[in-house]
XYZ file of C-alpha atoms in Angstrom:
489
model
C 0.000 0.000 0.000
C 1.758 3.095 -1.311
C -0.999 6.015 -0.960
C -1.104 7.523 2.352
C -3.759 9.514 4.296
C -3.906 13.209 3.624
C -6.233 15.961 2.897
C -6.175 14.907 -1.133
C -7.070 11.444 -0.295
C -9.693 11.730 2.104
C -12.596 11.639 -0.612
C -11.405 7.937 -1.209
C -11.921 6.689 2.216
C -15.053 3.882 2.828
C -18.227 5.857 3.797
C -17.958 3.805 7.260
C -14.816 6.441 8.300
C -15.899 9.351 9.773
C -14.219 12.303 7.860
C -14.347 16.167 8.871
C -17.311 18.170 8.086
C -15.386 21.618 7.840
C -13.202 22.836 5.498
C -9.794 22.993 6.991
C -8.735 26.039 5.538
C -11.093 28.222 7.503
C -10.005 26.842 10.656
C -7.513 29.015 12.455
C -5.318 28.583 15.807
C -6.728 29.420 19.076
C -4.844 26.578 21.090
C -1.345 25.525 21.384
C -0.798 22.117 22.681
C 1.774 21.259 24.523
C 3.232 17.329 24.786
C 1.658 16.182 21.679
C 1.151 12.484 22.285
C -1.476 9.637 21.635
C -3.863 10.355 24.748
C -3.721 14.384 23.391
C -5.068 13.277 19.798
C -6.994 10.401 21.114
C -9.337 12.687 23.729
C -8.619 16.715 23.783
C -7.819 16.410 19.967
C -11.379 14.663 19.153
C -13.399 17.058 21.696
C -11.955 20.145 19.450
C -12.629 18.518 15.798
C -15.757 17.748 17.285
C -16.029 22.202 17.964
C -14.598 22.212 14.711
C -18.071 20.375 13.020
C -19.612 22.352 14.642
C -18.419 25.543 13.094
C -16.640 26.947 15.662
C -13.585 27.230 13.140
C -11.501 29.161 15.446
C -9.861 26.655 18.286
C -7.542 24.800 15.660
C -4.779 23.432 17.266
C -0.814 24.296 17.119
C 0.567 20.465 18.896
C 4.124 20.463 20.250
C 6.421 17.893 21.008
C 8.895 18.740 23.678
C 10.914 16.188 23.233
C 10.733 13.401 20.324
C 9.847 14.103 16.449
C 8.463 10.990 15.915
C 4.613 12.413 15.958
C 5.561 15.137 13.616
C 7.293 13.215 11.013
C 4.444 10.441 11.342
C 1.318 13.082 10.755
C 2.952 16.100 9.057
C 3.385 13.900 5.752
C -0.412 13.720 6.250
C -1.506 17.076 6.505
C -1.743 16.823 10.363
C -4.469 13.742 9.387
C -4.507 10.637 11.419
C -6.865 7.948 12.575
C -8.979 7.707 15.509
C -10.097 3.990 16.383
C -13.085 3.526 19.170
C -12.708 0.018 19.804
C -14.948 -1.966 22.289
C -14.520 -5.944 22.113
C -14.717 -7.110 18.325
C -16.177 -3.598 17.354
C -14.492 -0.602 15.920
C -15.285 2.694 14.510
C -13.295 4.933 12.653
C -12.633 8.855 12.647
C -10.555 10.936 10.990
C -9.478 14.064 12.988
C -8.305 17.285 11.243
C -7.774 19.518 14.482
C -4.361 19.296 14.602
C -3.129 22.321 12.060
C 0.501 22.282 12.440
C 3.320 20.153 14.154
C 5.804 21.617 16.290
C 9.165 19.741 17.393
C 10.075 22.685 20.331
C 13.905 21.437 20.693
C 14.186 21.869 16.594
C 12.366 25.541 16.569
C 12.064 26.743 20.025
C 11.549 30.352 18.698
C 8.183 29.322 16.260
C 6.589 27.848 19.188
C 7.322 30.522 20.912
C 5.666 32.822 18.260
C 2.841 30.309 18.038
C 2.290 30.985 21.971
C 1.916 34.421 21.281
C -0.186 35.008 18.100
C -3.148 36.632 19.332
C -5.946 34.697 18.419
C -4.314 31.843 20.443
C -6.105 32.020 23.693
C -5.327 28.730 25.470
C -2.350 26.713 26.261
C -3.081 22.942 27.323
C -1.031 20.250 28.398
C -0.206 16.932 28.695
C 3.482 16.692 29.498
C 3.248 13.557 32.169
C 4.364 13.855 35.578
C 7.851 14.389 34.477
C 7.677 17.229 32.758
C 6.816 19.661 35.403
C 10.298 19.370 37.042
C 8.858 19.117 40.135
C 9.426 17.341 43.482
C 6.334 15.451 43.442
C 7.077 15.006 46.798
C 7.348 18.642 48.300
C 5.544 20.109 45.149
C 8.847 22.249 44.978
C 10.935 23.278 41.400
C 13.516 20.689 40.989
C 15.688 24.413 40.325
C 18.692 21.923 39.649
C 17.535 20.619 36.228
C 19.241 21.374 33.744
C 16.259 22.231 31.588
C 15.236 25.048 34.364
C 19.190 26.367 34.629
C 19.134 26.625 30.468
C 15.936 28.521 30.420
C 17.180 30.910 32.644
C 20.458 31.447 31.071
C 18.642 31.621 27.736
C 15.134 32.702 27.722
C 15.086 33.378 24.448
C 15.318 29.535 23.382
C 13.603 27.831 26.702
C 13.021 23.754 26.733
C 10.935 23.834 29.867
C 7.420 24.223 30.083
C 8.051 27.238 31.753
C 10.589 28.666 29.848
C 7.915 28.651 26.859
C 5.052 29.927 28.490
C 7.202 32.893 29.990
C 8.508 33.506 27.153
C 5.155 33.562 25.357
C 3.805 35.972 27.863
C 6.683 38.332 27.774
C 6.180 38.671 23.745
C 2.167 39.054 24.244
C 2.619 41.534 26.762
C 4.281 43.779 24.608
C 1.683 43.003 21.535
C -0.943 44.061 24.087
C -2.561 40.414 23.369
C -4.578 39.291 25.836
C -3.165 36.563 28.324
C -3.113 32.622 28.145
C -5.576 30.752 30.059
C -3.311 27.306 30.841
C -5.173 24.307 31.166
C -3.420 21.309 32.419
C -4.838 17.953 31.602
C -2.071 15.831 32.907
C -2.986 13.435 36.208
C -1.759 15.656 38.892
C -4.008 16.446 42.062
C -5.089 20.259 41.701
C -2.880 20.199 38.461
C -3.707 23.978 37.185
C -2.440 24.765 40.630
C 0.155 23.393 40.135
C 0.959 24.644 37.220
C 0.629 28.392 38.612
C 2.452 27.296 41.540
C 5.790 26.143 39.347
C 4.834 28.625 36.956
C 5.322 31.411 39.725
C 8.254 29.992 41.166
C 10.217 29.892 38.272
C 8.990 33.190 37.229
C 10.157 34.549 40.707
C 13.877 33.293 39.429
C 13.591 34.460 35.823
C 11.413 37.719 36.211
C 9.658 38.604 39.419
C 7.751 41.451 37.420
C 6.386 38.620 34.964
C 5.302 36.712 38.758
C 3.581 39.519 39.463
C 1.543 40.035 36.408
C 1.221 35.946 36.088
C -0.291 35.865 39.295
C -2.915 38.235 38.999
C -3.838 37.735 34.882
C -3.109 34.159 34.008
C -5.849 31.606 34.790
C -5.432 28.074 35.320
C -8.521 25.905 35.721
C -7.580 22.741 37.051
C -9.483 19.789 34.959
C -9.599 15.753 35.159
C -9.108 13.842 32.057
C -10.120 9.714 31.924
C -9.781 7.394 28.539
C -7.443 4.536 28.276
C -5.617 5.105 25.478
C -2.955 2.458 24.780
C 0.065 2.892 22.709
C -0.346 2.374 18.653
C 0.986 -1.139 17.770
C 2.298 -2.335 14.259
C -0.642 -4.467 14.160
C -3.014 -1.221 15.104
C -1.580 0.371 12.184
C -1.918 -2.536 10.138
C -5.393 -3.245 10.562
C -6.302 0.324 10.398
C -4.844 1.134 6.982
C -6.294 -1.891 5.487
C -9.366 -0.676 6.644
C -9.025 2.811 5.401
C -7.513 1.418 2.148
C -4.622 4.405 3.082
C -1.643 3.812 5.005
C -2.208 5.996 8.556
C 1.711 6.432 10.115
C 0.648 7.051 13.466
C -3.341 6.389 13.894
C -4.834 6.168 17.719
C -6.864 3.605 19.619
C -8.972 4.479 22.524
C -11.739 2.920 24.632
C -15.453 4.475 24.123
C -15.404 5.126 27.688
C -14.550 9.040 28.138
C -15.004 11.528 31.164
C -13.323 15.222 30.426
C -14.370 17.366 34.035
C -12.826 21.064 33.625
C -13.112 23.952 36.258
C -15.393 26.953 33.891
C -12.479 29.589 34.795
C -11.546 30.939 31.074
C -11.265 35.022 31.113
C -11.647 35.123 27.525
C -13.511 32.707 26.068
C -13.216 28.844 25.284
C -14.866 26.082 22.731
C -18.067 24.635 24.121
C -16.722 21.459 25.185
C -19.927 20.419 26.829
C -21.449 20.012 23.712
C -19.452 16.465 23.505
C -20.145 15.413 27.044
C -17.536 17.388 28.548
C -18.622 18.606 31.722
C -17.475 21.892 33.735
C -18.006 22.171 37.333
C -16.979 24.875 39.846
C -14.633 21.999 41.727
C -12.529 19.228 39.990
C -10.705 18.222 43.273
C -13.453 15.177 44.231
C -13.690 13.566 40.168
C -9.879 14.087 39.834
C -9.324 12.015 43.297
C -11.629 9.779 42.623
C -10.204 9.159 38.982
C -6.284 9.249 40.219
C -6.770 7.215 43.241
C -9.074 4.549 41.658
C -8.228 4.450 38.368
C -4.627 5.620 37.895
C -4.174 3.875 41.067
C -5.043 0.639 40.041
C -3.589 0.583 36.925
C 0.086 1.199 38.738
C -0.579 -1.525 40.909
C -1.833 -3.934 37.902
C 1.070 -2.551 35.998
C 3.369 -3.277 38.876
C 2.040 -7.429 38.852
C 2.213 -7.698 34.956
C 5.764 -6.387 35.351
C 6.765 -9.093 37.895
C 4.425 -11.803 36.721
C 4.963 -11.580 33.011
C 1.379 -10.178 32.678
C 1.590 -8.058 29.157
C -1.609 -6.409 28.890
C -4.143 -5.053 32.031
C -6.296 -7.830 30.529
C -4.289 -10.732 30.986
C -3.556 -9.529 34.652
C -7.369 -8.854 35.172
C -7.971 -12.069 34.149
C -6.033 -13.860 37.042
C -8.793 -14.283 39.866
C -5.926 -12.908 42.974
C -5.493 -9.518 40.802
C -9.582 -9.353 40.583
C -9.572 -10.029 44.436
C -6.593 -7.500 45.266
C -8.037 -4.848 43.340
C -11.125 -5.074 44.775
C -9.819 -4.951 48.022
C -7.435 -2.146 47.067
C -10.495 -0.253 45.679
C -12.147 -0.641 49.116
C -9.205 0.896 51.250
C -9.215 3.944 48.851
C -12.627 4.839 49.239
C -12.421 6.024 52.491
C -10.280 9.128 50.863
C -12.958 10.166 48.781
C -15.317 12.742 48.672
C -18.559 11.997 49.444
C -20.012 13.840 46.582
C -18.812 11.030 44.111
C -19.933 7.453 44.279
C -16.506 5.280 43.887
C -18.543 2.107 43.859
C -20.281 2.690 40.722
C -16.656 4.153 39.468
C -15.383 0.693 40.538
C -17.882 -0.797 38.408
C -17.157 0.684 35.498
C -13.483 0.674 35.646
C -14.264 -4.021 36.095
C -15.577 -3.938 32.579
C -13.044 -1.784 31.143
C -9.931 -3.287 32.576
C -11.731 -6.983 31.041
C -11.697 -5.383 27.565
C -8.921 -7.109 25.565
C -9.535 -5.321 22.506
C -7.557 -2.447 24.303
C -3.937 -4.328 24.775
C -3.020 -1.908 27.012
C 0.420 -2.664 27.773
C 1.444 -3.128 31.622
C 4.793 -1.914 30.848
C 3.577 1.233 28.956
C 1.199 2.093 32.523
C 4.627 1.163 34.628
C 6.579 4.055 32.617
C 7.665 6.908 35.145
C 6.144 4.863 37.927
C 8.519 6.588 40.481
C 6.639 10.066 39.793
C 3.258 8.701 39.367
C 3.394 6.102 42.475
C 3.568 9.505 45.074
C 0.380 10.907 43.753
C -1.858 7.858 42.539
C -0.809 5.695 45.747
C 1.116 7.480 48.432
C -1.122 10.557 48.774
C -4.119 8.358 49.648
C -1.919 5.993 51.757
C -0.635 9.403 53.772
C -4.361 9.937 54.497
C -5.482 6.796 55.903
C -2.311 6.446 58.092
C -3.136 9.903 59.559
C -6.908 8.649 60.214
C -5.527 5.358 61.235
C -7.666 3.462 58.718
C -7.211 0.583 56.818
C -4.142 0.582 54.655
C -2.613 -3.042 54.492
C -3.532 -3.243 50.537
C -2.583 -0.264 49.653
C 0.661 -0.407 52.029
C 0.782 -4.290 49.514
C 0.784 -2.339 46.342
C 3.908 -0.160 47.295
C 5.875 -3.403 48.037
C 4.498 -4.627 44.659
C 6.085 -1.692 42.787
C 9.366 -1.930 44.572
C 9.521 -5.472 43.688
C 8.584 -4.511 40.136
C 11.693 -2.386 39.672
C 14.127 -5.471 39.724
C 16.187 -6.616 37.219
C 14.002 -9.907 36.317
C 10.223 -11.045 36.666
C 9.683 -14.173 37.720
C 10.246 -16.245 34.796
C 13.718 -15.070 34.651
C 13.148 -12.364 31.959
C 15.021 -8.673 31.945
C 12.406 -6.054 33.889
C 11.768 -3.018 31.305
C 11.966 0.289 33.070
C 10.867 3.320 31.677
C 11.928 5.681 34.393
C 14.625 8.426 34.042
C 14.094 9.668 37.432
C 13.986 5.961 38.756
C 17.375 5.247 36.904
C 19.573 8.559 37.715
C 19.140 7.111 41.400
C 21.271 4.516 42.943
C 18.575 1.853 42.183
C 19.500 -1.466 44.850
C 20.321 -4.891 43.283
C 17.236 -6.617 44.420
C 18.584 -10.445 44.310
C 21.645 -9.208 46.141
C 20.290 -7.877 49.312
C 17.967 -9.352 51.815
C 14.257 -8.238 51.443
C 14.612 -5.491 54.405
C 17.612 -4.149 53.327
C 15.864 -3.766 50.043
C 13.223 -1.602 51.456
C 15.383 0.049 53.874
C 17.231 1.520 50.694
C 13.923 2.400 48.589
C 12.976 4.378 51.429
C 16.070 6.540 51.132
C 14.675 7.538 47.520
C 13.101 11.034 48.744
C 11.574 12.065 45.127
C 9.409 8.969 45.825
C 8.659 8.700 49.485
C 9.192 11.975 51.135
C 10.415 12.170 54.435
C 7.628 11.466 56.643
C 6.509 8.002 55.204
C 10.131 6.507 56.116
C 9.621 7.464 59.768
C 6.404 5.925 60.261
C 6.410 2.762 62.159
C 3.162 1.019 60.827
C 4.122 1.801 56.958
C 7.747 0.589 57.453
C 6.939 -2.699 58.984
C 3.804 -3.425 56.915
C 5.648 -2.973 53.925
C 8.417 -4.782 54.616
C 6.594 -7.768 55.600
C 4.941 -7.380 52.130
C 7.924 -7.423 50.024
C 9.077 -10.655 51.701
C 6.477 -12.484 51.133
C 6.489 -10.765 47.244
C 10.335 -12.371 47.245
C 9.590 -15.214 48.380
C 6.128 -16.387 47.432
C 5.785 -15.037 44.360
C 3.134 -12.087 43.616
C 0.398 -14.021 42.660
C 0.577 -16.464 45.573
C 1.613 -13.801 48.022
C -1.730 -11.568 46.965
C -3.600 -15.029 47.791
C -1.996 -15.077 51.482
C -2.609 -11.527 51.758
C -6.240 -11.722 50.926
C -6.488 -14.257 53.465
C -4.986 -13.301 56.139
């Protein structure tokens, strides 16, 4: 198959794919997007061409990579043109999105981003970066001011890598247009991630410009929001079936689960795309959906990550479809609903989140979830866990799924094959041989890893010893047969 997707041969596609209903050219900017990435074009992405049908021409998106080129040079060939696949069981539906307008690569052309930021009829800035790329101290919510990303940006704020270096910069060059300011809208899975966002934001600002703080502070909205879709990464087989199904070849399509929840605080000075036309839904107060969606979901997923890692367990389906993950999960779902707020029902969540964790249509890798797990483990898993040791509630499972991590950062499962982390943060520190040391010794030098576990967690009594006994019997037993124990103990 030699023809590929673009904007001249979208008029041969099947009439079963969706195709857009607006003429592209009359679209025009009015978002940047920052982290451009498959949940981005699977969810925000979809919610705008959706706007976009609706003739609201003028939230086109400007996506940025930060990092990698590989989205550019897989959709730019395509005029910006890729594939969304629903997929639920043997059922799929295709969608082509046309939101995306242009493809930035920031490290390439730092200073067209830049200019990007500041055109005027760009009024909103979102982002999905991941945990890592706030440069933050998940721990103390403090500036890691060490980077080297932050140090560059300061020394050279013309050309900035950080997420803060771009947005300053941004503001700086709209401020002297007389543009109005960026509304920033961060749709990564932080607790209270716009603030955050304005929290970094204004520390960094205090080092580069404390003017700019100043006018940050008091101009510069950002609404805090919860975003929920499984998305798993594109496989050569996704791609496959998907251009033989278009009768196109797609470089870089998406898959995602029907299953969508989008919950944004209504805080945009001036103006935004009416979202809630697609089911979106904006509420004065994220902080109870995005706990309930972190700490249940995201939660969960790390700790079925975690046993797929040790066990050999590929997918969340495969895992899900050993009876002791079912039961652990289930227990682990229990423990975390005492943090909740009461004005969410994390029962029903629970629900939900059974049938979608059985879909196997998804193939949602365990070692794609287990990526960064030493920045994503503080806030899905250790914030709730700091709770219920402060009320002196139940905590054994959740205290289990920490041990399960650590033991899921070892050099080999348990079938003898190499453990694949994807953890910068995890592998710049002095990471223990696992086989090497006895299982308390192993613990006693995790908890020594302060980006991960603070400094309070390591001095409490009931934590230390109730994980420790955990691990051992991980070590030992197996994690499979040590969840069985657990549960019955």
């Amino acid at each position: 198959m030699t023809d590929r997707l673009s904007a001249a041969t979208l008029p041969r596609l099947p009439q079963s794919v969706t195709t857009p209903a607006y003429d592209r050219q009359s679209v025009t900017p009015g978002i940047v997007h920052l982290g451009v990435g498959a949940f981005h074009r699977a969810h925000q992405a979809v919610f705008i061409d959706d706007c976009l049908n609706r003739g609201e021409t003028r939230w086109g998106i400007v996506a940025a990579s930060l990092r990698s080129p590989d989205t550019r040079d897989a959709i730019e060939p395509q005029d910006n043109l890729y594939t969304f696949c629903l997929r639920d069981g043997e059922s799929e539906r295709l969608r082509i999105i046309g939101s995306i307008l242009e493809t930035i690569v920031a490290p390439e052309e730092p200073e067209r981003l830049v200019e990007r930021m500041a055109d005027p009829r760009v009024l909103i800035v979102t982002l999905t970066v991941t945990e890592k790329g706030y440069l933050t101290n998940l721990a103390s919510r403090s500036l890691l001011r060490d980077h080297p990303d932050i140090a560059h940006d300061l020394e050279n704020p013309e050309r900035p890598r950080s997420i803060f270096g771009f947005i300053l910069a941004a503001t700086r060059l709209r401020r002297r247009q007389g543009s109005p300011p960026l509304t920033l809208l961060s749709c990564d899975n932080l607790p209270a991630n716009g603030h955050v966002l304005q929290k970094l934001l204004l520390e960094f600002a205090e080092l580069a410009n404390p003017e700019l703080a100043s006018f940050i502070e008091n101009n510069i909205a950002c609404p805090c929001s919860m975003v929920d879709r499984i998305v798993p990464a594109t496989t050569d087989a996704d791609r496959e079936a998907i251009s033989a199904a278009l009768g196109l070849s797609d470089a870089w399509p998406v898959v995602a689960e029907p299953y969508f929840r989008f919950v944004i605080e209504d805080r945009f000075p001036h103006g935004r795309p009416t979202l809630e036309k697609s089911g979106v839904e904006f509420v004065g107060n994220v902080e109870p959906y995005e706990h309930m969606k972190l700490r249940m979901l995201n939660g969960s997923h790390s700790a079925i990550a975690a046993i797929g890692q040790i066990a050999g367990l590929a997918t969340v389906a495969d895992a899900w479809g050993e009876k002791p993950v079912r039961d652990f999960v289930d227990a682990y779902w229990r423990e975390i609903e005492r943090t909740l707020d009461p004005a969410v029902n994390g029962a029903e969540f629970a629900a939900g989140l059974r049938e979608r964790f059985a879909n196997p249509s998804l193939q949602h890798k365990t070692m794609q979830i287990a990526s960064d797990a030493s920045q994503k483990v503080p806030l899905r898993i250790l914030a709730p866990l700091r709770e219920l040791l402060e009320e002196k509630a139940e905590s054994r499972t959740v205290i289990f799924a920490v041990a399960l991590w650590i033991r899921s950062c070892a050099d080999k499962n348990e079938k003898g094959q190499p453990i694949t982390i994807l953890d910068p943060a995890f592998k710049e520190w002095d990471a223990p041989d696992q086989l090497a040391m006895t299982p308390d010794a192993v613990v006693d030098h995790f908890l020594t890893f302060e980006r991960t576990f603070g400094s309070d967690l390591p001095r409490n009594e009931t934590f230390v010893t109730t994980l420790k006994a955990a691990y051992r019997d991980i070590r030992e037993q197996g994690a499979l047969a040590a969840i069985e124990r657990f549960l019955k103990s």
